């Protein structure tokens, strides 16, 4: 429900106008940016966690959006940024590691010793440049739980845990058990395996690390399937053989634990103006300026079409990026809506089975569940049985449904 620039555009009001279309399109949850006071306008350097006026809009505008989402039976997902917090006053070592004068008025003992505080050593990786919260402290966890429960009362039903590598997953388990969100997802993002600049075929160690994190949450949280993203954005360049692992399964978290895999193409970090790890728009980047934006857009759409055709017809819980749905070509919006409709009518869910039929350079095909069959790529292929009927097709992909 946002990108890296959304804070510039009266965002809560903008989204409220789109709620009817969001609901009509079939979305069940909208991930909102951090809805709290932050040192940075994007919301990822939080300070006063209880102040709901932010660069995205006022508290009143936020609550109007939440009420509109509730009216249309779409859940609101809160972005939970609790790995780090910017202090209000200088404390130990001259750092801004005290939180005086605002709710949750912690002292330096709430900050990990490895980021300038007087707390314990971090239970995860450091987010550099700001004080990292020491979740091993009982008073910190008690206060965070109180805040999460308050967010549930405000109207947030789902949680997205930001920078989940920064603290032990056992604390995520504790927070979920106490605040009881309907759905939770963690951002456990680390690097895939590469040989030089080439993505390795076997990404088992990468997806195992994500699965270990899910396990450590007591299996209560799902996680973004960064493994599938990494593999898929290489596959769409003509390496569809990557989409079948040595056991014949999908090669990401989706292939091992689909009910906990949240699949996606891009988000505010990987895409948007940050573009830390963007889904490929084209693979002839040097011609972007020479031949103009129109051709570039066509290539963008091609890869997005591949990506969404894959994740929206496969198990896991698929996610659609705001930029692709609302800021791209109208045809992409229409294709995504059609794919979501096919997902529903074909009764595809997070645990649906996948039987991969072909996975080679220019072709991927599979049967998902009992009623859906898909082909992606330049290769010629279609199901041989007459029981299948074409449901939709786009640039180099086609989907069939079994006749009723």
PDB file of N, CA, C and O in Angstrom, residues 298-346:
ATOM      1  N   UNK A 298       7.184  -1.178 -21.911  1.00  0.00           N
ATOM      2  CA  UNK A 298       6.711  -2.454 -22.460  1.00  0.00           C
ATOM      3  C   UNK A 298       7.516  -3.618 -21.901  1.00  0.00           C
ATOM      4  O   UNK A 298       6.972  -4.664 -21.560  1.00  0.00           O
ATOM      5  N   UNK A 299       8.827  -3.431 -21.768  1.00  0.00           N
ATOM      6  CA  UNK A 299       9.655  -4.491 -21.214  1.00  0.00           C
ATOM      7  C   UNK A 299       9.390  -4.668 -19.729  1.00  0.00           C
ATOM      8  O   UNK A 299       9.384  -5.773 -19.214  1.00  0.00           O
ATOM      9  N   UNK A 300       9.160  -3.542 -19.011  1.00  0.00           N
ATOM     10  CA  UNK A 300       8.783  -3.631 -17.602  1.00  0.00           C
ATOM     11  C   UNK A 300       7.562  -4.526 -17.453  1.00  0.00           C
ATOM     12  O   UNK A 300       7.503  -5.418 -16.618  1.00  0.00           O
ATOM     13  N   UNK A 301       6.552  -4.258 -18.287  1.00  0.00           N
ATOM     14  CA  UNK A 301       5.309  -5.002 -18.197  1.00  0.00           C
ATOM     15  C   UNK A 301       5.517  -6.483 -18.458  1.00  0.00           C
ATOM     16  O   UNK A 301       4.876  -7.329 -17.837  1.00  0.00           O
ATOM     17  N   UNK A 302       6.400  -6.804 -19.394  1.00  0.00           N
ATOM     18  CA  UNK A 302       6.654  -8.203 -19.723  1.00  0.00           C
ATOM     19  C   UNK A 302       7.146  -8.960 -18.502  1.00  0.00           C
ATOM     20  O   UNK A 302       6.616 -10.026 -18.168  1.00  0.00           O
ATOM     21  N   UNK A 303       8.149  -8.430 -17.835  1.00  0.00           N
ATOM     22  CA  UNK A 303       8.699  -9.136 -16.681  1.00  0.00           C
ATOM     23  C   UNK A 303       7.728  -9.167 -15.510  1.00  0.00           C
ATOM     24  O   UNK A 303       7.612 -10.160 -14.807  1.00  0.00           O
ATOM     25  N   UNK A 304       7.020  -8.058 -15.291  1.00  0.00           N
ATOM     26  CA  UNK A 304       6.014  -8.047 -14.235  1.00  0.00           C
ATOM     27  C   UNK A 304       4.928  -9.080 -14.523  1.00  0.00           C
ATOM     28  O   UNK A 304       4.461  -9.771 -13.614  1.00  0.00           O
ATOM     29  N   UNK A 305       4.544  -9.184 -15.789  1.00  0.00           N
ATOM     30  CA  UNK A 305       3.516 -10.165 -16.163  1.00  0.00           C
ATOM     31  C   UNK A 305       3.982 -11.574 -15.834  1.00  0.00           C
ATOM     32  O   UNK A 305       3.230 -12.374 -15.270  1.00  0.00           O
ATOM     33  N   UNK A 306       5.232 -11.896 -16.205  1.00  0.00           N
ATOM     34  CA  UNK A 306       5.794 -13.200 -15.843  1.00  0.00           C
ATOM     35  C   UNK A 306       5.720 -13.416 -14.343  1.00  0.00           C
ATOM     36  O   UNK A 306       5.285 -14.453 -13.848  1.00  0.00           O
ATOM     37  N   UNK A 307       6.214 -12.407 -13.605  1.00  0.00           N
ATOM     38  CA  UNK A 307       6.307 -12.542 -12.154  1.00  0.00           C
ATOM     39  C   UNK A 307       4.965 -12.748 -11.489  1.00  0.00           C
ATOM     40  O   UNK A 307       4.794 -13.651 -10.668  1.00  0.00           O
ATOM     41  N   UNK A 308       3.989 -11.925 -11.866  1.00  0.00           N
ATOM     42  CA  UNK A 308       2.674 -12.043 -11.234  1.00  0.00           C
ATOM     43  C   UNK A 308       1.923 -13.284 -11.707  1.00  0.00           C
ATOM     44  O   UNK A 308       1.171 -13.892 -10.934  1.00  0.00           O
ATOM     45  N   UNK A 309       2.104 -13.665 -12.968  1.00  0.00           N
ATOM     46  CA  UNK A 309       1.481 -14.905 -13.434  1.00  0.00           C
ATOM     47  C   UNK A 309       1.968 -16.080 -12.585  1.00  0.00           C
ATOM     48  O   UNK A 309       1.205 -17.005 -12.290  1.00  0.00           O
ATOM     49  N   UNK A 310       3.230 -16.026 -12.194  1.00  0.00           N
ATOM     50  CA  UNK A 310       3.801 -17.106 -11.371  1.00  0.00           C
ATOM     51  C   UNK A 310       3.278 -17.062  -9.943  1.00  0.00           C
ATOM     52  O   UNK A 310       2.675 -18.025  -9.458  1.00  0.00           O
ATOM     53  N   UNK A 311       3.480 -15.940  -9.229  1.00  0.00           N
ATOM     54  CA  UNK A 311       3.145 -15.955  -7.794  1.00  0.00           C
ATOM     55  C   UNK A 311       1.637 -15.982  -7.545  1.00  0.00           C
ATOM     56  O   UNK A 311       1.187 -16.539  -6.532  1.00  0.00           O
ATOM     57  N   UNK A 312       0.834 -15.426  -8.458  1.00  0.00           N
ATOM     58  CA  UNK A 312      -0.610 -15.400  -8.221  1.00  0.00           C
ATOM     59  C   UNK A 312      -1.298 -16.713  -8.590  1.00  0.00           C
ATOM     60  O   UNK A 312      -2.479 -16.901  -8.274  1.00  0.00           O
ATOM     61  N   UNK A 313      -0.561 -17.618  -9.235  1.00  0.00           N
ATOM     62  CA  UNK A 313      -1.144 -18.941  -9.518  1.00  0.00           C
ATOM     63  C   UNK A 313      -0.508 -20.040  -8.670  1.00  0.00           C
ATOM     64  O   UNK A 313      -0.854 -21.212  -8.853  1.00  0.00           O
ATOM     65  N   UNK A 314       0.388 -19.688  -7.793  1.00  0.00           N
ATOM     66  CA  UNK A 314       1.108 -20.681  -7.009  1.00  0.00           C
ATOM     67  C   UNK A 314       0.766 -20.574  -5.523  1.00  0.00           C
ATOM     68  O   UNK A 314       0.211 -19.570  -5.078  1.00  0.00           O
ATOM     69  N   UNK A 315       1.093 -21.608  -4.742  1.00  0.00           N
ATOM     70  CA  UNK A 315       0.822 -21.560  -3.306  1.00  0.00           C
ATOM     71  C   UNK A 315       1.631 -20.457  -2.625  1.00  0.00           C
ATOM     72  O   UNK A 315       2.381 -19.725  -3.266  1.00  0.00           O
ATOM     73  N   UNK A 316       1.464 -20.358  -1.317  1.00  0.00           N
ATOM     74  CA  UNK A 316       2.001 -19.220  -0.600  1.00  0.00           C
ATOM     75  C   UNK A 316       0.935 -18.140  -0.520  1.00  0.00           C
ATOM     76  O   UNK A 316      -0.212 -18.325  -0.963  1.00  0.00           O
ATOM     77  N   UNK A 317       1.305 -17.007   0.058  1.00  0.00           N
ATOM     78  CA  UNK A 317       0.405 -15.857   0.142  1.00  0.00           C
ATOM     79  C   UNK A 317       1.001 -14.743  -0.714  1.00  0.00           C
ATOM     80  O   UNK A 317       1.961 -14.090  -0.307  1.00  0.00           O
ATOM     81  N   UNK A 318       0.484 -14.537  -1.915  1.00  0.00           N
ATOM     82  CA  UNK A 318       1.097 -13.563  -2.824  1.00  0.00           C
ATOM     83  C   UNK A 318       0.779 -12.118  -2.453  1.00  0.00           C
ATOM     84  O   UNK A 318      -0.276 -11.818  -1.898  1.00  0.00           O
ATOM     85  N   UNK A 319       1.727 -11.238  -2.783  1.00  0.00           N
ATOM     86  CA  UNK A 319       1.628  -9.811  -2.507  1.00  0.00           C
ATOM     87  C   UNK A 319       1.797  -9.031  -3.805  1.00  0.00           C
ATOM     88  O   UNK A 319       2.620  -9.391  -4.635  1.00  0.00           O
ATOM     89  N   UNK A 320       1.038  -7.949  -3.941  1.00  0.00           N
ATOM     90  CA  UNK A 320       1.134  -7.081  -5.114  1.00  0.00           C
ATOM     91  C   UNK A 320       1.676  -5.724  -4.671  1.00  0.00           C
ATOM     92  O   UNK A 320       1.221  -5.167  -3.675  1.00  0.00           O
ATOM     93  N   UNK A 321       2.650  -5.193  -5.408  1.00  0.00           N
ATOM     94  CA  UNK A 321       3.270  -3.914  -5.075  1.00  0.00           C
ATOM     95  C   UNK A 321       2.414  -2.760  -5.598  1.00  0.00           C
ATOM     96  O   UNK A 321       1.946  -2.787  -6.741  1.00  0.00           O
ATOM     97  N   UNK A 322       2.227  -1.742  -4.763  1.00  0.00           N
ATOM     98  CA  UNK A 322       1.406  -0.588  -5.127  1.00  0.00           C
ATOM     99  C   UNK A 322       1.803  -0.006  -6.484  1.00  0.00           C
ATOM    100  O   UNK A 322       0.946   0.288  -7.325  1.00  0.00           O
ATOM    101  N   UNK A 323       3.101   0.164  -6.711  1.00  0.00           N
ATOM    102  CA  UNK A 323       3.575   0.792  -7.949  1.00  0.00           C
ATOM    103  C   UNK A 323       3.133   0.022  -9.185  1.00  0.00           C
ATOM    104  O   UNK A 323       2.778   0.613 -10.211  1.00  0.00           O
ATOM    105  N   UNK A 324       3.168  -1.301  -9.098  1.00  0.00           N
ATOM    106  CA  UNK A 324       2.780  -2.126 -10.245  1.00  0.00           C
ATOM    107  C   UNK A 324       1.273  -2.063 -10.475  1.00  0.00           C
ATOM    108  O   UNK A 324       0.818  -2.110 -11.618  1.00  0.00           O
ATOM    109  N   UNK A 325       0.520  -1.957  -9.391  1.00  0.00           N
ATOM    110  CA  UNK A 325      -0.937  -2.021  -9.498  1.00  0.00           C
ATOM    111  C   UNK A 325      -1.554  -0.681  -9.888  1.00  0.00           C
ATOM    112  O   UNK A 325      -2.497  -0.631 -10.672  1.00  0.00           O
ATOM    113  N   UNK A 326      -0.999   0.408  -9.336  1.00  0.00           N
ATOM    114  CA  UNK A 326      -1.613   1.721  -9.546  1.00  0.00           C
ATOM    115  C   UNK A 326      -0.775   2.713 -10.352  1.00  0.00           C
ATOM    116  O   UNK A 326      -1.327   3.635 -10.944  1.00  0.00           O
ATOM    117  N   UNK A 327       0.527   2.560 -10.369  1.00  0.00           N
ATOM    118  CA  UNK A 327       1.369   3.544 -11.057  1.00  0.00           C
ATOM    119  C   UNK A 327       1.912   3.036 -12.391  1.00  0.00           C
ATOM    120  O   UNK A 327       2.640   3.750 -13.072  1.00  0.00           O
ATOM    121  N   UNK A 328       1.602   1.800 -12.734  1.00  0.00           N
ATOM    122  CA  UNK A 328       2.078   1.238 -13.992  1.00  0.00           C
ATOM    123  C   UNK A 328       1.052   1.376 -15.090  1.00  0.00           C
ATOM    124  O   UNK A 328       0.086   2.136 -15.002  1.00  0.00           O
ATOM    125  N   UNK A 329       1.240   0.617 -16.133  1.00  0.00           N
ATOM    126  CA  UNK A 329       0.327   0.584 -17.269  1.00  0.00           C
ATOM    127  C   UNK A 329      -1.011  -0.016 -16.832  1.00  0.00           C
ATOM    128  O   UNK A 329      -1.063  -0.932 -16.021  1.00  0.00           O
ATOM    129  N   UNK A 330      -2.117   0.509 -17.375  1.00  0.00           N
ATOM    130  CA  UNK A 330      -3.445  -0.009 -17.030  1.00  0.00           C
ATOM    131  C   UNK A 330      -3.567  -1.493 -17.324  1.00  0.00           C
ATOM    132  O   UNK A 330      -4.290  -2.225 -16.635  1.00  0.00           O
ATOM    133  N   UNK A 331      -2.845  -1.955 -18.358  1.00  0.00           N
ATOM    134  CA  UNK A 331      -2.942  -3.368 -18.730  1.00  0.00           C
ATOM    135  C   UNK A 331      -2.387  -4.266 -17.621  1.00  0.00           C
ATOM    136  O   UNK A 331      -2.886  -5.384 -17.419  1.00  0.00           O
ATOM    137  N   UNK A 332      -1.364  -3.788 -16.910  1.00  0.00           N
ATOM    138  CA  UNK A 332      -0.809  -4.574 -15.808  1.00  0.00           C
ATOM    139  C   UNK A 332      -1.836  -4.682 -14.683  1.00  0.00           C
ATOM    140  O   UNK A 332      -2.054  -5.756 -14.108  1.00  0.00           O
ATOM    141  N   UNK A 333      -2.494  -3.567 -14.365  1.00  0.00           N
ATOM    142  CA  UNK A 333      -3.557  -3.562 -13.354  1.00  0.00           C
ATOM    143  C   UNK A 333      -4.629  -4.587 -13.725  1.00  0.00           C
ATOM    144  O   UNK A 333      -5.034  -5.408 -12.896  1.00  0.00           O
ATOM    145  N   UNK A 334      -5.049  -4.567 -14.985  1.00  0.00           N
ATOM    146  CA  UNK A 334      -6.099  -5.485 -15.445  1.00  0.00           C
ATOM    147  C   UNK A 334      -5.637  -6.938 -15.392  1.00  0.00           C
ATOM    148  O   UNK A 334      -6.409  -7.832 -15.016  1.00  0.00           O
ATOM    149  N   UNK A 335      -4.374  -7.177 -15.777  1.00  0.00           N
ATOM    150  CA  UNK A 335      -3.848  -8.547 -15.742  1.00  0.00           C
ATOM    151  C   UNK A 335      -3.796  -9.073 -14.311  1.00  0.00           C
ATOM    152  O   UNK A 335      -4.148 -10.233 -14.066  1.00  0.00           O
ATOM    153  N   UNK A 336      -3.360  -8.231 -13.383  1.00  0.00           N
ATOM    154  CA  UNK A 336      -3.262  -8.665 -11.988  1.00  0.00           C
ATOM    155  C   UNK A 336      -4.645  -8.987 -11.438  1.00  0.00           C
ATOM    156  O   UNK A 336      -4.842 -10.007 -10.763  1.00  0.00           O
ATOM    157  N   UNK A 337      -5.623  -8.137 -11.724  1.00  0.00           N
ATOM    158  CA  UNK A 337      -6.997  -8.395 -11.260  1.00  0.00           C
ATOM    159  C   UNK A 337      -7.510  -9.712 -11.835  1.00  0.00           C
ATOM    160  O   UNK A 337      -8.127 -10.519 -11.118  1.00  0.00           O
ATOM    161  N   UNK A 338      -7.224  -9.963 -13.121  1.00  0.00           N
ATOM    162  CA  UNK A 338      -7.666 -11.209 -13.751  1.00  0.00           C
ATOM    163  C   UNK A 338      -6.985 -12.409 -13.108  1.00  0.00           C
ATOM    164  O   UNK A 338      -7.634 -13.437 -12.844  1.00  0.00           O
ATOM    165  N   UNK A 339      -5.692 -12.288 -12.834  1.00  0.00           N
ATOM    166  CA  UNK A 339      -4.962 -13.389 -12.198  1.00  0.00           C
ATOM    167  C   UNK A 339      -5.509 -13.676 -10.800  1.00  0.00           C
ATOM    168  O   UNK A 339      -5.615 -14.838 -10.391  1.00  0.00           O
ATOM    169  N   UNK A 340      -5.861 -12.624 -10.075  1.00  0.00           N
ATOM    170  CA  UNK A 340      -6.433 -12.815  -8.736  1.00  0.00           C
ATOM    171  C   UNK A 340      -7.797 -13.497  -8.821  1.00  0.00           C
ATOM    172  O   UNK A 340      -8.135 -14.343  -7.994  1.00  0.00           O
ATOM    173  N   UNK A 341      -8.559 -13.131  -9.839  1.00  0.00           N
ATOM    174  CA  UNK A 341      -9.863 -13.761 -10.045  1.00  0.00           C
ATOM    175  C   UNK A 341      -9.698 -15.250 -10.351  1.00  0.00           C
ATOM    176  O   UNK A 341     -10.439 -16.100  -9.826  1.00  0.00           O
ATOM    177  N   UNK A 342      -8.710 -15.581 -11.183  1.00  0.00           N
ATOM    178  CA  UNK A 342      -8.443 -16.987 -11.511  1.00  0.00           C
ATOM    179  C   UNK A 342      -7.982 -17.741 -10.269  1.00  0.00           C
ATOM    180  O   UNK A 342      -8.360 -18.896 -10.044  1.00  0.00           O
ATOM    181  N   UNK A 343      -7.179 -17.086  -9.439  1.00  0.00           N
ATOM    182  CA  UNK A 343      -6.722 -17.718  -8.191  1.00  0.00           C
ATOM    183  C   UNK A 343      -7.916 -18.111  -7.322  1.00  0.00           C
ATOM    184  O   UNK A 343      -7.974 -19.216  -6.783  1.00  0.00           O
ATOM    185  N   UNK A 344      -8.874 -17.190  -7.209  1.00  0.00           N
ATOM    186  CA  UNK A 344     -10.052 -17.465  -6.381  1.00  0.00           C
ATOM    187  C   UNK A 344     -10.925 -18.554  -6.999  1.00  0.00           C
ATOM    188  O   UNK A 344     -11.320 -19.507  -6.331  1.00  0.00           O
ATOM    189  N   UNK A 345     -11.235 -18.390  -8.283  1.00  0.00           N
ATOM    190  CA  UNK A 345     -12.136 -19.359  -8.921  1.00  0.00           C
ATOM    191  C   UNK A 345     -11.489 -20.734  -9.041  1.00  0.00           C
ATOM    192  O   UNK A 345     -12.174 -21.757  -9.036  1.00  0.00           O
ATOM    193  N   UNK A 346     -10.151 -20.760  -9.143  1.00  0.00           N
ATOM    194  CA  UNK A 346      -9.440 -22.034  -9.215  1.00  0.00           C
ATOM    195  C   UNK A 346      -9.133 -22.629  -7.857  1.00  0.00           C
ATOM    196  O   UNK A 346      -8.486 -23.684  -7.771  1.00  0.00           O
TER     197      UNK A 346
END
